[in-house]
mmCIF file of C-alpha atoms in Angstrom:
data_model
loop_
_atom_site.group_PDB
_atom_site.id
_atom_site.type_symbol
_atom_site.label_atom_id
_atom_site.label_comp_id
_atom_site.label_asym_id
_atom_site.label_seq_id
_atom_site.Cartn_x
_atom_site.Cartn_y
_atom_site.Cartn_z
ATOM 1 C CA MET A 1 -0.445 25.489 22.673
ATOM 2 C CA ASP A 2 -2.731 25.772 19.325
ATOM 3 C CA SER A 3 -3.745 22.337 19.274
ATOM 4 C CA SER A 4 -7.318 23.478 17.417
ATOM 5 C CA LEU A 5 -7.834 21.013 14.548
ATOM 6 C CA LEU A 6 -6.539 21.514 10.630
ATOM 7 C CA GLY A 7 -9.698 23.151 8.846
ATOM 8 C CA PRO A 8 -11.007 20.795 5.908
ATOM 9 C CA ASP A 9 -9.263 23.465 3.407
ATOM 10 C CA PHE A 10 -6.073 22.217 4.296
ATOM 11 C CA ALA A 11 -4.267 20.303 1.265
ATOM 12 C CA LEU A 12 -3.812 16.912 2.489
ATOM 13 C CA ALA A 13 -1.093 14.548 1.028
ATOM 14 C CA ASP A 14 -1.592 11.302 1.302
ATOM 15 C CA VAL A 15 1.349 8.400 1.251
ATOM 16 C CA ASP A 16 -1.278 5.403 0.939
ATOM 17 C CA GLN A 17 -4.333 5.238 -1.181
ATOM 18 C CA HIS A 18 -4.761 2.571 -3.656
ATOM 19 C CA PHE A 19 -6.249 1.100 -6.610
ATOM 20 C CA TYR A 20 -7.565 -2.238 -8.160
ATOM 21 C CA GLU A 21 -5.755 -3.706 -11.031
ATOM 22 C CA SER A 22 -7.668 -4.472 -14.230
ATOM 23 C CA ALA A 23 -7.440 -8.038 -15.586
ATOM 24 C CA ASP A 24 -4.792 -6.987 -18.097
ATOM 25 C CA SER A 25 -2.720 -5.351 -15.479
ATOM 26 C CA PHE A 26 0.344 -7.412 -15.084
ATOM 27 C CA THR A 27 0.088 -9.286 -18.748
ATOM 28 C CA ARG A 28 -0.570 -5.929 -21.128
ATOM 29 C CA HIS A 29 3.658 -5.682 -21.080
ATOM 30 C CA LEU A 30 4.482 -9.350 -20.298
ATOM 31 C CA ASP A 31 6.465 -11.585 -22.539
ATOM 32 C CA LYS A 32 4.886 -14.432 -24.298
ATOM 33 C CA ARG A 33 7.860 -16.441 -22.295
ATOM 34 C CA PHE A 34 5.967 -15.931 -19.158
ATOM 35 C CA SER A 35 2.427 -16.632 -20.062
ATOM 36 C CA GLN A 36 2.068 -19.201 -17.800
ATOM 37 C CA ALA A 37 3.726 -16.890 -14.910
ATOM 38 C CA PHE A 38 -0.004 -15.200 -14.400
ATOM 39 C CA ARG A 39 -2.995 -16.050 -15.772
ATOM 40 C CA TRP A 40 -6.753 -16.221 -14.752
ATOM 41 C CA ALA A 41 -8.557 -19.314 -14.687
ATOM 42 C CA LYS A 42 -12.690 -20.217 -14.225
ATOM 43 C CA THR A 43 -13.555 -22.963 -11.502
ATOM 44 C CA GLU A 44 -16.118 -24.955 -11.499
ATOM 45 C CA ASP A 45 -18.292 -22.514 -9.249
ATOM 46 C CA GLY A 46 -18.209 -20.110 -12.102
ATOM 47 C CA ARG A 47 -15.895 -17.927 -9.685
ATOM 48 C CA THR A 48 -12.747 -16.255 -11.736
ATOM 49 C CA ARG A 49 -9.488 -17.143 -9.993
ATOM 50 C CA LEU A 50 -5.922 -16.170 -10.301
ATOM 51 C CA LEU A 51 -2.565 -18.441 -11.173
ATOM 52 C CA ILE A 52 1.083 -17.331 -10.178
ATOM 53 C CA GLY A 53 3.025 -19.978 -11.592
ATOM 54 C CA ASP A 54 1.682 -22.939 -10.650
ATOM 55 C CA ARG A 55 -0.088 -21.788 -7.173
ATOM 56 C CA LEU A 56 -3.398 -20.378 -6.483
ATOM 57 C CA PHE A 57 -3.483 -16.688 -4.841
ATOM 58 C CA THR A 58 -5.147 -16.779 -2.418
ATOM 59 C CA MET A 59 -4.096 -13.366 -0.680
ATOM 60 C CA ILE A 60 -7.262 -12.017 -1.639
ATOM 61 C CA SER A 61 -10.416 -13.738 -2.050
ATOM 62 C CA ASN A 62 -12.155 -12.031 -5.174
ATOM 63 C CA PRO A 63 -8.721 -10.612 -7.323
ATOM 64 C CA THR A 64 -11.281 -9.454 -9.702
ATOM 65 C CA PHE A 65 -12.479 -6.614 -7.175
ATOM 66 C CA ASP A 66 -15.878 -6.863 -8.866
ATOM 67 C CA PRO A 67 -17.501 -6.762 -6.385
ATOM 68 C CA VAL A 68 -15.585 -5.106 -3.874
ATOM 69 C CA ALA A 69 -15.935 -4.069 -0.245
ATOM 70 C CA ARG A 70 -16.522 0.054 0.514
ATOM 71 C CA PRO A 71 -14.157 2.206 2.229
ATOM 72 C CA GLY A 72 -14.178 2.155 5.673
ATOM 73 C CA ALA A 73 -16.102 -1.590 5.716
ATOM 74 C CA LEU A 74 -13.634 -2.482 8.577
ATOM 75 C CA ILE A 75 -13.283 0.856 10.858
ATOM 76 C CA GLU A 76 -14.523 -1.090 14.447
ATOM 77 C CA TYR A 77 -12.645 -3.907 13.519
ATOM 78 C CA PHE A 78 -8.755 -2.372 13.450
ATOM 79 C CA ARG A 79 -9.918 -0.231 15.455
ATOM 80 C CA ALA A 80 -10.351 -3.567 17.802
ATOM 81 C CA GLU A 81 -13.685 -2.554 18.677
ATOM 82 C CA ASN A 82 -15.435 -5.668 17.744
ATOM 83 C CA SER A 83 -17.084 -6.789 20.529
ATOM 84 C CA ALA A 84 -19.661 -8.779 19.194
ATOM 85 C CA GLY A 85 -16.737 -11.204 17.637
ATOM 86 C CA SER A 86 -18.303 -10.754 14.185
ATOM 87 C CA ASP A 87 -16.153 -12.292 11.455
ATOM 88 C CA GLY A 88 -14.313 -9.848 8.611
ATOM 89 C CA ARG A 89 -17.010 -10.949 6.192
ATOM 90 C CA LYS A 90 -20.107 -9.613 8.265
ATOM 91 C CA LEU A 91 -18.394 -6.690 9.408
ATOM 92 C CA ILE A 92 -17.683 -5.695 5.457
ATOM 93 C CA GLY A 93 -21.663 -6.764 4.847
ATOM 94 C CA THR A 94 -22.888 -5.820 1.096
ATOM 95 C CA LEU A 95 -20.584 -5.952 -1.821
ATOM 96 C CA GLU A 96 -20.558 -2.929 -4.133
ATOM 97 C CA PRO A 97 -19.771 -3.004 -7.932
ATOM 98 C CA ILE A 98 -16.470 -1.950 -8.410
ATOM 99 C CA ARG A 99 -16.414 2.066 -8.678
ATOM 100 C CA PRO A 100 -14.908 3.939 -12.042
ATOM 101 C CA GLU A 101 -12.935 6.098 -9.253
ATOM 102 C CA TYR A 102 -10.892 2.478 -8.279
ATOM 103 C CA ARG A 103 -9.360 2.191 -11.811
ATOM 104 C CA ASP A 104 -9.848 5.451 -13.570
ATOM 105 C CA ARG A 105 -7.022 8.171 -13.258
ATOM 106 C CA ALA A 106 -9.323 11.230 -14.389
ATOM 107 C CA LEU A 107 -12.056 10.019 -12.533
ATOM 108 C CA ARG A 108 -9.647 9.633 -9.061
ATOM 109 C CA LEU A 109 -8.550 13.122 -9.645
ATOM 110 C CA ASP A 110 -12.068 14.350 -9.106
ATOM 111 C CA VAL A 111 -12.656 12.042 -6.272
ATOM 112 C CA LEU A 112 -9.325 13.801 -4.898
ATOM 113 C CA GLU A 113 -10.461 17.026 -5.365
ATOM 114 C CA ARG A 114 -13.288 16.628 -3.835
ATOM 115 C CA GLN A 115 -10.907 15.103 -0.854
ATOM 116 C CA SER A 116 -8.822 17.843 -0.219
ATOM 117 C CA VAL A 117 -6.330 15.761 -1.268
ATOM 118 C CA ALA A 118 -3.387 17.329 -3.244
ATOM 119 C CA GLN A 119 -0.752 14.665 -3.562
ATOM 120 C CA VAL A 120 -1.302 11.164 -3.144
ATOM 121 C CA CYS A 121 0.878 7.982 -3.636
ATOM 122 C CA MET A 122 -1.354 5.769 -5.316
ATOM 123 C CA LEU A 123 -0.149 1.904 -4.806
ATOM 124 C CA PRO A 124 -1.424 -1.031 -5.843
ATOM 125 C CA THR A 125 -3.408 -3.665 -4.151
ATOM 126 C CA LEU A 126 -3.036 -7.606 -5.933
ATOM 127 C CA ALA A 127 0.708 -6.665 -6.254
ATOM 128 C CA LEU A 128 2.002 -7.025 -2.758
ATOM 129 C CA GLY A 129 0.983 -10.990 -3.083
ATOM 130 C CA ILE A 130 3.116 -11.742 -6.423
ATOM 131 C CA GLU A 131 6.493 -11.899 -5.149
ATOM 132 C CA GLU A 132 5.828 -14.797 -2.479
ATOM 133 C CA LEU A 133 4.225 -17.110 -5.001
ATOM 134 C CA LEU A 134 7.432 -16.445 -7.672
ATOM 135 C CA HIS A 135 10.523 -15.920 -5.717
ATOM 136 C CA ASP A 136 11.590 -19.432 -6.948
ATOM 137 C CA ASP A 137 11.481 -18.116 -10.880
ATOM 138 C CA PRO A 138 13.484 -15.219 -10.891
ATOM 139 C CA PRO A 139 12.975 -14.328 -14.525
ATOM 140 C CA ALA A 140 9.014 -14.954 -14.329
ATOM 141 C CA LEU A 141 8.973 -12.998 -11.272
ATOM 142 C CA HIS A 142 10.996 -9.799 -12.913
ATOM 143 C CA ALA A 143 9.092 -10.407 -15.948
ATOM 144 C CA VAL A 144 5.811 -10.060 -14.394
ATOM 145 C CA LEU A 145 6.545 -6.880 -12.202
ATOM 146 C CA ASP A 146 8.124 -5.686 -14.851
ATOM 147 C CA SER A 147 5.152 -5.606 -17.247
ATOM 148 C CA PHE A 148 3.326 -4.123 -14.270
ATOM 149 C CA ASN A 149 5.301 -1.474 -13.712
ATOM 150 C CA ARG A 150 4.830 -0.310 -17.230
ATOM 151 C CA TRP A 151 1.184 -0.585 -16.964
ATOM 152 C CA ILE A 152 1.255 1.357 -13.852
ATOM 153 C CA ASP A 153 2.769 4.280 -15.881
ATOM 154 C CA ASP A 154 0.169 3.954 -18.353
ATOM 155 C CA GLU A 155 -2.804 3.901 -16.327
ATOM 156 C CA TRP A 156 -1.139 6.511 -13.787
ATOM 157 C CA GLY A 157 1.994 7.578 -14.753
ATOM 158 C CA TYR A 158 4.988 7.676 -12.225
ATOM 159 C CA ASN A 159 4.496 11.271 -11.687
ATOM 160 C CA ARG A 160 2.943 13.032 -14.236
ATOM 161 C CA ASP A 161 1.880 16.393 -13.136
ATOM 162 C CA GLY A 162 2.598 16.159 -9.001
ATOM 163 C CA ARG A 163 -0.703 15.092 -7.942
ATOM 164 C CA ILE A 164 -0.601 11.421 -8.301
ATOM 165 C CA ILE A 165 2.826 9.660 -7.525
ATOM 166 C CA ALA A 166 2.274 5.672 -8.492
ATOM 167 C CA PRO A 167 5.303 4.148 -7.494
ATOM 168 C CA PRO A 168 6.819 0.968 -9.646
ATOM 169 C CA VAL A 169 6.872 -2.751 -7.292
ATOM 170 C CA PHE A 170 9.620 -4.158 -6.919
ATOM 171 C CA SER A 171 11.859 -7.575 -6.126
ATOM 172 C CA LEU A 172 15.632 -7.715 -5.383
ATOM 173 C CA VAL A 173 15.572 -11.943 -5.845
ATOM 174 C CA ASP A 174 17.373 -11.035 -8.965
ATOM 175 C CA PRO A 175 19.797 -7.809 -8.497
ATOM 176 C CA GLY A 176 20.984 -7.270 -11.803
ATOM 177 C CA ALA A 177 17.332 -7.140 -13.137
ATOM 178 C CA ALA A 178 16.548 -4.990 -10.524
ATOM 179 C CA GLU A 179 18.870 -2.732 -11.297
ATOM 180 C CA ARG A 180 17.955 -2.609 -14.660
ATOM 181 C CA GLU A 181 14.419 -1.738 -13.887
ATOM 182 C CA LEU A 182 15.471 0.732 -11.270
ATOM 183 C CA ARG A 183 17.586 2.356 -13.765
ATOM 184 C CA ARG A 184 14.279 2.948 -16.146
ATOM 185 C CA VAL A 185 11.796 3.742 -14.137
ATOM 186 C CA ILE A 186 13.975 6.928 -12.722
ATOM 187 C CA GLU A 187 14.293 7.902 -16.166
ATOM 188 C CA ALA A 188 10.306 7.539 -16.669
ATOM 189 C CA GLY A 189 10.559 9.807 -13.679
ATOM 190 C CA THR A 190 9.441 7.848 -10.286
ATOM 191 C CA ARG A 191 9.826 9.435 -7.010
ATOM 192 C CA MET A 192 9.150 6.577 -5.072
ATOM 193 C CA ILE A 193 9.206 2.809 -5.239
ATOM 194 C CA VAL A 194 7.585 -0.527 -3.609
ATOM 195 C CA LEU A 195 8.957 -3.436 -1.867
ATOM 196 C CA ARG A 196 7.482 -5.727 0.465
ATOM 197 C CA PRO A 197 9.194 -5.612 3.796
ATOM 198 C CA ALA A 198 10.756 -9.503 3.922
ATOM 199 C CA PRO A 199 13.682 -11.348 3.287
ATOM 200 C CA VAL A 200 15.137 -11.724 -0.080
ATOM 201 C CA VAL A 201 14.752 -15.323 -0.780
ATOM 202 C CA SER A 202 16.081 -16.557 -3.864
ATOM 203 C CA PRO A 203 15.988 -20.133 -5.361
ATOM 204 C CA GLY A 204 19.767 -20.147 -4.054
ATOM 205 C CA ALA A 205 19.630 -18.749 -0.216
ATOM 206 C CA PRO A 206 17.788 -16.146 1.612
ATOM 207 C CA ARG A 207 19.813 -12.612 1.632
ATOM 208 C CA SER A 208 19.490 -9.598 4.172
ATOM 209 C CA LEU A 209 18.052 -6.458 2.141
ATOM 210 C CA GLY A 210 21.764 -5.312 3.358
ATOM 211 C CA ASP A 211 23.649 -7.459 1.614
ATOM 212 C CA PRO A 212 26.469 -6.101 -0.543
ATOM 213 C CA ALA A 213 24.543 -7.564 -3.750
ATOM 214 C CA HIS A 214 22.089 -5.031 -3.446
ATOM 215 C CA ASP A 215 24.463 -2.098 -2.877
ATOM 216 C CA ARG A 216 24.270 -0.689 -6.282
ATOM 217 C CA PHE A 217 20.451 -0.490 -6.499
ATOM 218 C CA TRP A 218 20.481 1.368 -3.122
ATOM 219 C CA ALA A 219 23.303 3.313 -4.670
ATOM 220 C CA MET A 220 21.028 4.180 -7.626
ATOM 221 C CA ALA A 221 17.538 4.772 -5.551
ATOM 222 C CA ALA A 222 19.752 7.109 -3.245
ATOM 223 C CA GLU A 223 21.452 9.591 -5.668
ATOM 224 C CA ALA A 224 18.229 9.492 -7.677
ATOM 225 C CA GLY A 225 16.367 10.798 -4.203
ATOM 226 C CA VAL A 226 14.156 7.701 -4.916
ATOM 227 C CA VAL A 227 12.318 7.175 -1.568
ATOM 228 C CA VAL A 228 12.087 3.324 -1.146
ATOM 229 C CA ALA A 229 8.631 2.866 0.792
ATOM 230 C CA PHE A 230 7.839 -0.763 2.310
ATOM 231 C CA HIS A 231 4.200 -1.819 2.204
ATOM 232 C CA ALA A 232 1.957 -4.605 3.675
ATOM 233 C CA ALA A 233 2.211 -7.454 1.470
ATOM 234 C CA ASP A 234 2.438 -11.289 2.096
ATOM 235 C CA SER A 235 6.087 -11.063 3.550
ATOM 236 C CA GLY A 236 6.422 -15.136 3.822
ATOM 237 C CA TYR A 237 6.300 -14.744 7.513
ATOM 238 C CA ALA A 238 3.111 -17.480 7.333
ATOM 239 C CA LYS A 239 5.537 -20.181 7.106
ATOM 240 C CA HIS A 240 6.762 -19.219 11.030
ATOM 241 C CA ALA A 241 2.940 -20.253 11.861
ATOM 242 C CA LYS A 242 2.994 -23.277 10.502
ATOM 243 C CA GLU A 243 6.292 -23.916 13.578
ATOM 244 C CA TRP A 244 3.061 -23.563 15.968
ATOM 245 C CA GLY A 245 1.005 -25.905 14.326
ATOM 246 C CA GLU A 246 -1.183 -23.132 12.454
ATOM 247 C CA SER A 247 -2.299 -22.801 8.303
ATOM 248 C CA ILE A 248 0.515 -21.459 6.612
ATOM 249 C CA THR A 249 -1.828 -19.917 3.726
ATOM 250 C CA PHE A 250 -1.699 -16.407 3.796
ATOM 251 C CA SER A 251 -5.290 -15.018 3.485
ATOM 252 C CA THR A 252 -7.288 -11.994 4.506
ATOM 253 C CA PHE A 253 -9.248 -12.404 7.133
ATOM 254 C CA SER A 254 -8.237 -15.842 8.177
ATOM 255 C CA GLN A 255 -6.260 -15.163 10.712
ATOM 256 C CA SER A 256 -5.975 -17.290 14.301
ATOM 257 C CA PRO A 257 -6.282 -15.862 17.693
ATOM 258 C CA LEU A 258 -2.179 -16.745 17.987
ATOM 259 C CA THR A 259 -1.301 -15.347 14.584
ATOM 260 C CA GLU A 260 -3.085 -12.310 14.666
ATOM 261 C CA THR A 261 -1.284 -12.192 18.227
ATOM 262 C CA LEU A 262 2.109 -12.863 16.784
ATOM 263 C CA ALA A 263 1.752 -9.991 14.340
ATOM 264 C CA LEU A 264 3.198 -12.207 11.501
ATOM 265 C CA HIS A 265 2.058 -10.369 8.801
ATOM 266 C CA VAL A 266 2.144 -7.022 9.761
ATOM 267 C CA ASP A 267 4.776 -6.173 13.024
ATOM 268 C CA ARG A 268 7.259 -8.881 12.670
ATOM 269 C CA PRO A 269 8.476 -8.077 8.772
ATOM 270 C CA VAL A 270 8.935 -4.347 9.107
ATOM 271 C CA SER A 271 10.322 -4.634 12.294
ATOM 272 C CA ASP A 272 12.856 -7.373 11.117
ATOM 273 C CA THR A 273 13.619 -5.271 7.535
ATOM 274 C CA ILE A 274 14.035 -1.976 9.513
ATOM 275 C CA ALA A 275 16.512 -3.579 11.636
ATOM 276 C CA ALA A 276 18.063 -5.390 9.077
ATOM 277 C CA LEU A 277 18.413 -2.295 6.606
ATOM 278 C CA ILE A 278 20.167 -0.456 9.738
ATOM 279 C CA CYS A 279 22.152 -3.501 11.493
ATOM 280 C CA HIS A 280 23.548 -4.587 7.819
ATOM 281 C CA GLY A 281 24.906 -1.148 7.723
ATOM 282 C CA VAL A 282 22.474 0.148 4.283
ATOM 283 C CA PHE A 283 22.651 3.407 5.868
ATOM 284 C CA ASP A 284 26.031 3.687 6.402
ATOM 285 C CA ARG A 285 26.896 3.111 2.740
ATOM 286 C CA HIS A 286 24.283 5.027 1.702
ATOM 287 C CA PRO A 287 23.723 7.834 3.844
ATOM 288 C CA ALA A 288 21.230 10.022 1.220
ATOM 289 C CA LEU A 289 18.515 6.690 0.941
ATOM 290 C CA ARG A 290 15.439 7.370 2.587
ATOM 291 C CA VAL A 291 12.777 4.885 3.785
ATOM 292 C CA ALA A 292 9.271 5.213 4.149
ATOM 293 C CA THR A 293 7.089 2.280 6.058
ATOM 294 C CA VAL A 294 3.209 2.400 4.584
ATOM 295 C CA GLU A 295 0.210 0.642 5.655
ATOM 296 C CA LEU A 296 2.619 -1.050 8.481
ATOM 297 C CA GLY A 297 1.382 0.744 11.659
ATOM 298 C CA SER A 298 3.617 2.108 14.334
ATOM 299 C CA GLY A 299 3.401 -0.527 16.865
ATOM 300 C CA TRP A 300 6.283 -2.539 16.501
ATOM 301 C CA ILE A 301 8.673 1.270 17.054
ATOM 302 C CA PRO A 302 8.346 1.253 20.814
ATOM 303 C CA ASP A 303 10.237 -2.366 20.990
ATOM 304 C CA LEU A 304 12.699 -2.293 18.013
ATOM 305 C CA LEU A 305 13.844 1.262 19.486
ATOM 306 C CA ARG A 306 14.127 -0.743 22.591
ATOM 307 C CA ARG A 307 15.936 -3.604 21.240
ATOM 308 C CA PHE A 308 18.837 -0.752 19.016
ATOM 309 C CA ARG A 309 19.432 0.469 22.359
ATOM 310 C CA ILE A 310 20.168 -2.844 23.851
ATOM 311 C CA ALA A 311 22.300 -3.634 21.274
ATOM 312 C CA TYR A 312 24.312 -0.713 20.643
ATOM 313 C CA GLY A 313 25.056 -0.639 24.323
ATOM 314 C CA ARG A 314 26.500 -3.963 24.549
ATOM 315 C CA ILE A 315 28.488 -4.117 20.894
ATOM 316 C CA PRO A 316 28.440 -0.633 19.823
ATOM 317 C CA GLN A 317 31.840 -1.367 17.677
ATOM 318 C CA THR A 318 29.446 -3.751 15.355
ATOM 319 C CA PHE A 319 27.684 -0.423 14.275
ATOM 320 C CA GLY A 320 28.337 1.906 11.721
ATOM 321 C CA LYS A 321 26.688 4.713 13.930
ATOM 322 C CA ASP A 322 23.678 4.799 16.626
ATOM 323 C CA PRO A 323 20.955 2.446 15.411
ATOM 324 C CA ILE A 324 18.471 4.969 16.857
ATOM 325 C CA GLU A 325 20.157 8.027 15.279
ATOM 326 C CA ALA A 326 20.155 6.505 12.386
ATOM 327 C CA PHE A 327 16.148 5.235 12.240
ATOM 328 C CA HIS A 328 15.555 8.971 13.101
ATOM 329 C CA GLU A 329 17.694 9.938 10.328
ATOM 330 C CA HIS A 330 16.572 7.642 7.693
ATOM 331 C CA ILE A 331 12.967 6.172 8.439
ATOM 332 C CA TRP A 332 9.454 7.948 7.749
ATOM 333 C CA VAL A 333 6.592 6.245 8.888
ATOM 334 C CA ALA A 334 2.715 6.053 8.320
ATOM 335 C CA PRO A 335 0.738 4.933 11.401
ATOM 336 C CA PHE A 336 -2.752 3.132 10.994
ATOM 337 C CA GLN A 337 -5.465 5.032 11.580
ATOM 338 C CA GLU A 338 -6.114 3.087 14.830
ATOM 339 C CA ASP A 339 -2.988 4.214 16.290
ATOM 340 C CA ASN A 340 -2.528 6.122 19.131
ATOM 341 C CA LEU A 341 -0.124 8.994 17.915
ATOM 342 C CA ALA A 342 1.203 11.237 21.483
ATOM 343 C CA PRO A 343 3.106 8.034 22.320
ATOM 344 C CA LEU A 344 4.446 8.182 18.801
ATOM 345 C CA LEU A 345 5.348 11.447 19.130
ATOM 346 C CA ASP A 346 7.061 10.639 22.514
ATOM 347 C CA LEU A 347 9.341 8.354 20.202
ATOM 348 C CA MET A 348 9.665 10.221 16.557
ATOM 349 C CA ARG A 349 10.147 13.665 15.355
ATOM 350 C CA PRO A 350 7.036 14.983 14.120
ATOM 351 C CA GLU A 351 8.529 15.697 10.668
ATOM 352 C CA ARG A 352 8.834 11.564 10.177
ATOM 353 C CA ILE A 353 5.493 10.698 10.720
ATOM 354 C CA LEU A 354 3.410 10.499 7.043
ATOM 355 C CA PHE A 355 -0.454 10.310 6.957
ATOM 356 C CA GLY A 356 -1.843 7.419 4.866
ATOM 357 C CA SER A 357 -5.860 6.640 4.825
ATOM 358 C CA ASP A 358 -5.459 3.721 2.962
ATOM 359 C CA TRP A 359 -8.358 4.679 0.640
ATOM 360 C CA PRO A 360 -10.458 3.046 -0.366
ATOM 361 C CA HIS A 361 -9.350 -0.548 0.780
ATOM 362 C CA PRO A 362 -11.996 -1.473 3.833
ATOM 363 C CA GLU A 363 -9.463 -1.820 6.750
ATOM 364 C CA GLY A 364 -9.132 2.028 5.637
ATOM 365 C CA LEU A 365 -10.852 5.317 6.356
ATOM 366 C CA VAL A 366 -14.318 6.288 4.967
ATOM 367 C CA GLU A 367 -12.745 9.461 4.199
ATOM 368 C CA PRO A 368 -9.226 10.785 4.207
ATOM 369 C CA MET A 369 -9.827 13.744 6.109
ATOM 370 C CA ASP A 370 -11.734 11.460 8.768
ATOM 371 C CA TYR A 371 -7.555 11.493 10.491
ATOM 372 C CA VAL A 372 -8.158 15.053 11.548
ATOM 373 C CA LYS A 373 -9.999 13.567 14.048
ATOM 374 C CA ASP A 374 -7.665 11.830 16.011
ATOM 375 C CA LEU A 375 -5.272 15.067 16.158
ATOM 376 C CA ALA A 376 -6.601 16.470 18.543
ATOM 377 C CA GLY A 377 -4.500 17.711 21.179
ATOM 378 C CA ILE A 378 -1.375 17.834 18.787
ATOM 379 C CA LYS A 379 -0.234 21.496 17.767
ATOM 380 C CA VAL A 380 -1.588 22.679 14.158
ATOM 381 C CA GLU A 381 2.167 23.140 13.285
ATOM 382 C CA SER A 382 2.523 18.729 13.776
ATOM 383 C CA GLN A 383 -0.681 18.148 11.978
ATOM 384 C CA ARG A 384 0.014 20.198 9.100
ATOM 385 C CA ARG A 385 3.622 18.487 9.077
ATOM 386 C CA ILE A 386 1.890 15.123 9.399
ATOM 387 C CA MET A 387 -0.696 15.570 7.274
ATOM 388 C CA GLY A 388 0.682 16.992 3.869
ATOM 389 C CA ASP A 389 3.840 18.882 4.294
ATOM 390 C CA ASN A 390 5.940 15.955 5.421
ATOM 391 C CA LEU A 391 5.305 13.583 2.329
ATOM 392 C CA ARG A 392 5.335 16.574 0.128
ATOM 393 C CA GLU A 393 8.852 17.561 1.176
ATOM 394 C CA LEU A 394 9.806 13.869 0.807
ATOM 395 C CA ILE A 395 8.821 13.304 -2.514
ATOM 396 C CA ASP A 396 9.632 16.952 -3.656
ATOM 397 C CA VAL A 397 6.001 18.439 -4.753
ATOM 398 C CA ALA A 398 4.685 21.613 -4.125
ATOM 399 C CA ALA A 399 1.286 22.287 -2.812
#
């Protein structure tokens, strides 16, 4: 079996890189009627803080991103090798001024060339905490996200040249508003959209992503061949910590031993999301729909498949098809860089595994090509699929 490693000349396709939003990213196209939904404020200590509606944004300690952590600063932490017990801030070390390529498309293309990255999905950072703070005001929420999506197209382009795919961000709180925005971005050439892994929380009552109210949205995405990506975000699961006497505030590096063990911000949201999509029949009604999970790891997969197997064995008449078959047909997964791929390949076909570096976030890789070192022992054919070919096929671009 050929299990040598890919060479540095292989053209990577990276499903998970990020930009850092600029100060006007949400307001450049924002209707003035919603100016109070997203605003910057100076505190007494001179810091710039962000208010979303009437709530303080706490998911990221410095939402201006200047200074910011260096790429890959937290590899030791996320590989569970923090034997010294250092907290996240100490592991990050000295922050550095924001690099121009984090916000400039032309400069980022130069970096991608150096990284041997031929295609990349360029994802937001700050935007992933917006919905949880605005879901009780649907008009404001959709106005802010729609404005942000126009900024994304201005600065990065949804798909200008097949190199950078910068997906717009969606909420389904107002199904009609979501459908209108999806129609617009499809016409503008988007290949992928991003949602948070979570129930749809609206002022009336929470809904499943599989609620029939969203069927027109899923149908539009399926018909256009648009990939639906669920990315790690503030999914609102911090509220479950309250039931165990923990803080309900979601903030980076403020985890307790219990909330870390309960996996309230990663494993639980994505597992519940995929379970709802399959159990509530989304893929039965929309068989062409394709879903990718990004920056959500793969640790949740064995237990979800186990639970699918049990549920289908007990009540098969309630499913449109075997849920495990539906999972393998419709779901693509980007493991964390610290995940062990060997057991994952026992559960999933290599055609459904995507490579994501999370560059330039501190929890990601120092360099995207570093991931290849973790592929030792895996057939080169599978390495090629994971490191590039799968994503190119998924978003339908050439190497």
